[in-house]
Amino acid sequence: MIRVAPSLLAADFADLKQELNSISDADLLHVDIMDGVFVPNIAIGVPVTQSVAKIAPMPLDVHLMITRPEEYIEQFAKAGAEIITFHVESNCDIDACIAKIKACGKKPGLVVNPATGLEEVLPRLKDLYMVLIMTVQPGFGGQKCKEECFEKVAALRKEIDRQGLSVHIEVDGGITAENAPRAVAAGADILVAGSSVFGAKDRNEAIARLKGN
Ligand code: DX5
Ligand code: ZN
């Protein structure tokens, strides 16, 4: 099953209720947390996540692009996140962060930037709900997808299958109805889409197109 997670970053923040209504067919809501340190941009914090969680009918997929993720995991869990992902590049104790997310009753995911290999991910697959393969350098929506990252998706899917696990693979950055089939063919099963969903007139139609319908 392919799931689509529209990225809130591309929504109209002055009208979030209406924006959420317009993506009623979405499987997850991707929430980008940026601290202006780990990435050169600031976006969305705990209060907005909490308000959105109250009105969003779909589970929240919270993508932490922050330093010291261990200090914020609990707050985002309490705010209503269902999935919490953090970057292997964030210089944290990866295993401690995974354990913390699980202790909060949430689903953990590891994120790797386009230039980062799978070394930190592969030994931990059995502890993860999901791996997020970035297909752009994180920080901003609306960038062009680096399709060479799909090779990493394929290698990861091969290893997940070899180990007989059911870890999900999410791709994030510049995903469109045009390149989505190649991401899915490589083994991705969760597609984050900011511009290609919120930039469309009919958002649910854009979601269907991403799924190949
Ligand atoms: C990038 C964010 C993405 C972004 C995706 O740093 O992690 O989730 O919002 O937006 P698009 O689909 O427009 O690239
Ligand atoms: Zn993201």
XYZ file of C-alpha atoms and ligand atoms in Angstrom:
228
model
C 0.000 0.000 0.000
C 1.334 3.430 -0.966
C 0.630 6.246 1.474
C 0.832 9.977 0.813
C 1.907 12.464 3.508
C 1.289 16.067 2.412
C 3.827 18.434 3.961
C 2.228 21.132 6.093
C 5.129 23.457 5.257
C 3.523 24.151 1.871
C 0.086 24.945 3.328
C -1.453 28.369 3.951
C -0.728 28.920 7.658
C -3.470 31.534 7.919
C -6.096 28.945 7.066
C -4.938 25.596 8.393
C -8.456 24.231 9.049
C -9.451 24.697 5.423
C -6.082 23.379 4.242
C -6.580 20.194 6.268
C -10.116 19.802 4.881
C -8.699 19.960 1.370
C -6.432 16.933 1.948
C -9.024 14.587 3.444
C -7.678 11.647 1.400
C -4.163 11.989 2.838
C -2.877 9.033 4.851
C -0.537 11.040 7.086
C 0.288 14.687 7.706
C 4.006 15.460 7.405
C 5.071 18.187 9.853
C 8.505 19.768 9.277
C 10.184 21.032 12.440
C 13.154 23.336 11.707
C 15.280 25.128 14.289
C 17.388 27.475 12.170
C 20.530 25.656 13.393
C 20.414 22.138 11.993
C 18.899 23.616 8.834
C 19.082 27.252 7.645
C 15.363 27.870 8.136
C 12.874 28.107 11.007
C 9.492 26.418 10.733
C 6.811 25.014 13.010
C 7.195 24.304 16.700
C 5.341 22.487 19.457
C 2.285 24.812 19.791
C 1.361 24.676 16.097
C 1.916 20.910 16.028
C -0.392 20.561 19.025
C -3.155 22.705 17.496
C -2.929 20.893 14.179
C -2.999 17.475 15.883
C -6.317 18.421 17.491
C -8.062 19.029 14.170
C -6.175 16.731 11.758
C -8.082 13.503 11.065
C -4.906 11.743 9.912
C -1.889 10.748 12.049
C 1.002 13.213 12.301
C 4.398 12.300 10.845
C 6.772 14.697 12.619
C 10.114 15.277 10.882
C 12.622 16.791 13.318
C 15.265 18.875 11.532
C 16.792 20.079 14.773
C 19.910 19.698 16.888
C 19.504 17.860 20.222
C 16.345 15.966 19.155
C 16.463 14.025 22.447
C 15.413 17.180 24.298
C 12.239 17.652 22.268
C 10.951 14.151 21.540
C 8.700 14.066 24.590
C 7.161 17.446 23.804
C 6.289 16.448 20.247
C 4.955 13.112 21.447
C 2.688 14.927 23.906
C 1.706 17.408 21.188
C 0.175 14.534 19.224
C 2.827 13.095 16.893
C 2.292 9.498 15.826
C 5.567 8.994 13.942
C 8.696 10.889 15.028
C 11.751 10.939 12.789
C 15.154 12.523 13.425
C 18.383 12.862 11.446
C 21.429 10.632 11.823
C 23.416 13.825 11.081
C 22.140 15.552 14.225
C 24.988 14.285 16.448
C 22.677 12.743 18.988
C 22.723 9.364 20.716
C 20.698 7.583 18.026
C 19.771 4.564 20.131
C 18.732 6.726 23.080
C 16.470 8.792 20.803
C 14.844 5.671 19.320
C 14.281 4.338 22.837
C 12.769 7.644 23.942
C 10.323 7.724 21.023
C 9.259 4.156 21.820
C 8.946 4.930 25.533
C 6.507 7.704 24.558
C 4.451 5.108 22.687
C 5.335 6.553 19.265
C 6.785 5.126 16.066
C 10.478 5.936 15.459
C 12.127 6.746 12.150
C 15.665 7.669 11.092
C 16.346 10.268 8.395
C 19.354 10.475 6.070
C 20.328 13.471 3.936
C 21.107 12.994 0.217
C 24.876 12.806 0.838
C 24.616 10.434 3.823
C 25.020 6.665 3.483
C 23.036 3.966 5.239
C 25.778 2.986 7.737
C 23.900 4.248 10.814
C 20.569 2.941 9.556
C 21.236 -0.663 8.541
C 22.308 -2.029 11.954
C 19.171 -0.511 13.524
C 16.505 -1.587 11.034
C 14.774 -3.937 13.450
C 14.239 -1.050 15.891
C 12.641 1.259 13.336
C 9.126 1.825 12.030
C 10.412 3.835 9.094
C 13.460 5.208 7.311
C 13.143 8.609 5.643
C 15.389 9.068 2.616
C 15.721 12.792 1.882
C 15.618 13.533 -1.830
C 16.605 17.193 -1.318
C 18.923 18.950 1.113
C 16.538 19.667 4.040
C 15.500 23.208 4.907
C 13.109 24.337 2.226
C 10.101 23.096 0.293
C 9.783 23.469 -3.460
C 13.202 22.068 -4.439
C 13.882 19.648 -7.275
C 14.060 15.960 -6.361
C 17.537 14.394 -6.541
C 16.494 11.164 -8.223
C 19.901 9.551 -7.655
C 18.693 9.089 -4.046
C 16.247 6.454 -5.336
C 19.265 4.128 -5.630
C 19.639 4.385 -1.857
C 15.946 3.555 -1.524
C 16.445 0.419 -3.635
C 19.480 -0.709 -1.623
C 17.578 -0.137 1.618
C 14.494 -2.027 0.405
C 16.722 -4.943 -0.582
C 18.225 -5.103 2.906
C 14.837 -4.748 4.651
C 13.494 -7.641 2.562
C 16.642 -9.712 3.146
C 16.122 -9.342 6.900
C 12.421 -10.166 6.508
C 11.356 -6.891 8.148
C 8.402 -4.610 7.429
C 10.128 -1.232 7.842
C 8.550 1.542 5.786
C 10.562 3.745 3.446
C 9.530 7.379 3.076
C 10.899 9.806 0.493
C 10.825 13.565 1.038
C 11.681 16.446 -1.266
C 10.401 17.393 -4.706
C 8.150 14.348 -5.055
C 5.629 14.739 -7.873
C 3.197 12.516 -9.772
C 5.884 12.342 -12.477
C 8.730 10.949 -10.332
C 6.614 9.099 -7.718
C 6.410 5.879 -9.800
C 10.232 5.688 -9.802
C 10.354 6.203 -6.010
C 7.757 3.453 -5.561
C 9.530 1.117 -8.003
C 12.713 1.584 -5.926
C 10.811 0.526 -2.802
C 9.367 3.654 -1.171
C 5.886 3.252 0.295
C 5.321 6.652 1.929
C 5.517 9.747 -0.270
C 5.906 13.185 1.302
C 4.617 15.908 -0.980
C 4.484 19.613 -0.212
C 4.302 21.722 -3.371
C 2.826 18.999 -5.552
C -0.181 18.637 -3.222
C -0.736 22.150 -1.818
C 0.195 23.731 -5.150
C -2.647 21.850 -6.839
C -6.175 23.184 -7.179
C -7.708 19.833 -6.281
C -5.491 18.450 -3.522
C -7.223 15.079 -3.213
C -6.826 14.586 -6.944
C -3.097 15.377 -6.558
C -2.894 12.765 -3.775
C -4.579 10.183 -6.017
C -2.173 10.984 -8.843
C 0.821 10.526 -6.548
C -0.521 7.065 -5.731
C -0.714 6.337 -9.457
C -4.533 6.430 -9.637
C 12.341 19.828 3.281
C 11.175 19.252 4.029
C 10.140 18.672 3.147
C 9.401 19.691 2.305
C 8.819 18.975 1.119
O 13.287 20.260 4.176
O 11.629 18.208 4.893
O 9.205 17.898 3.881
O 8.388 20.341 3.012
O 8.268 19.916 0.249
P 8.293 19.681 -1.345
O 7.448 18.475 -1.632
O 7.716 20.944 -1.884
O 9.721 19.464 -1.748
Zn 10.142 16.810 5.717
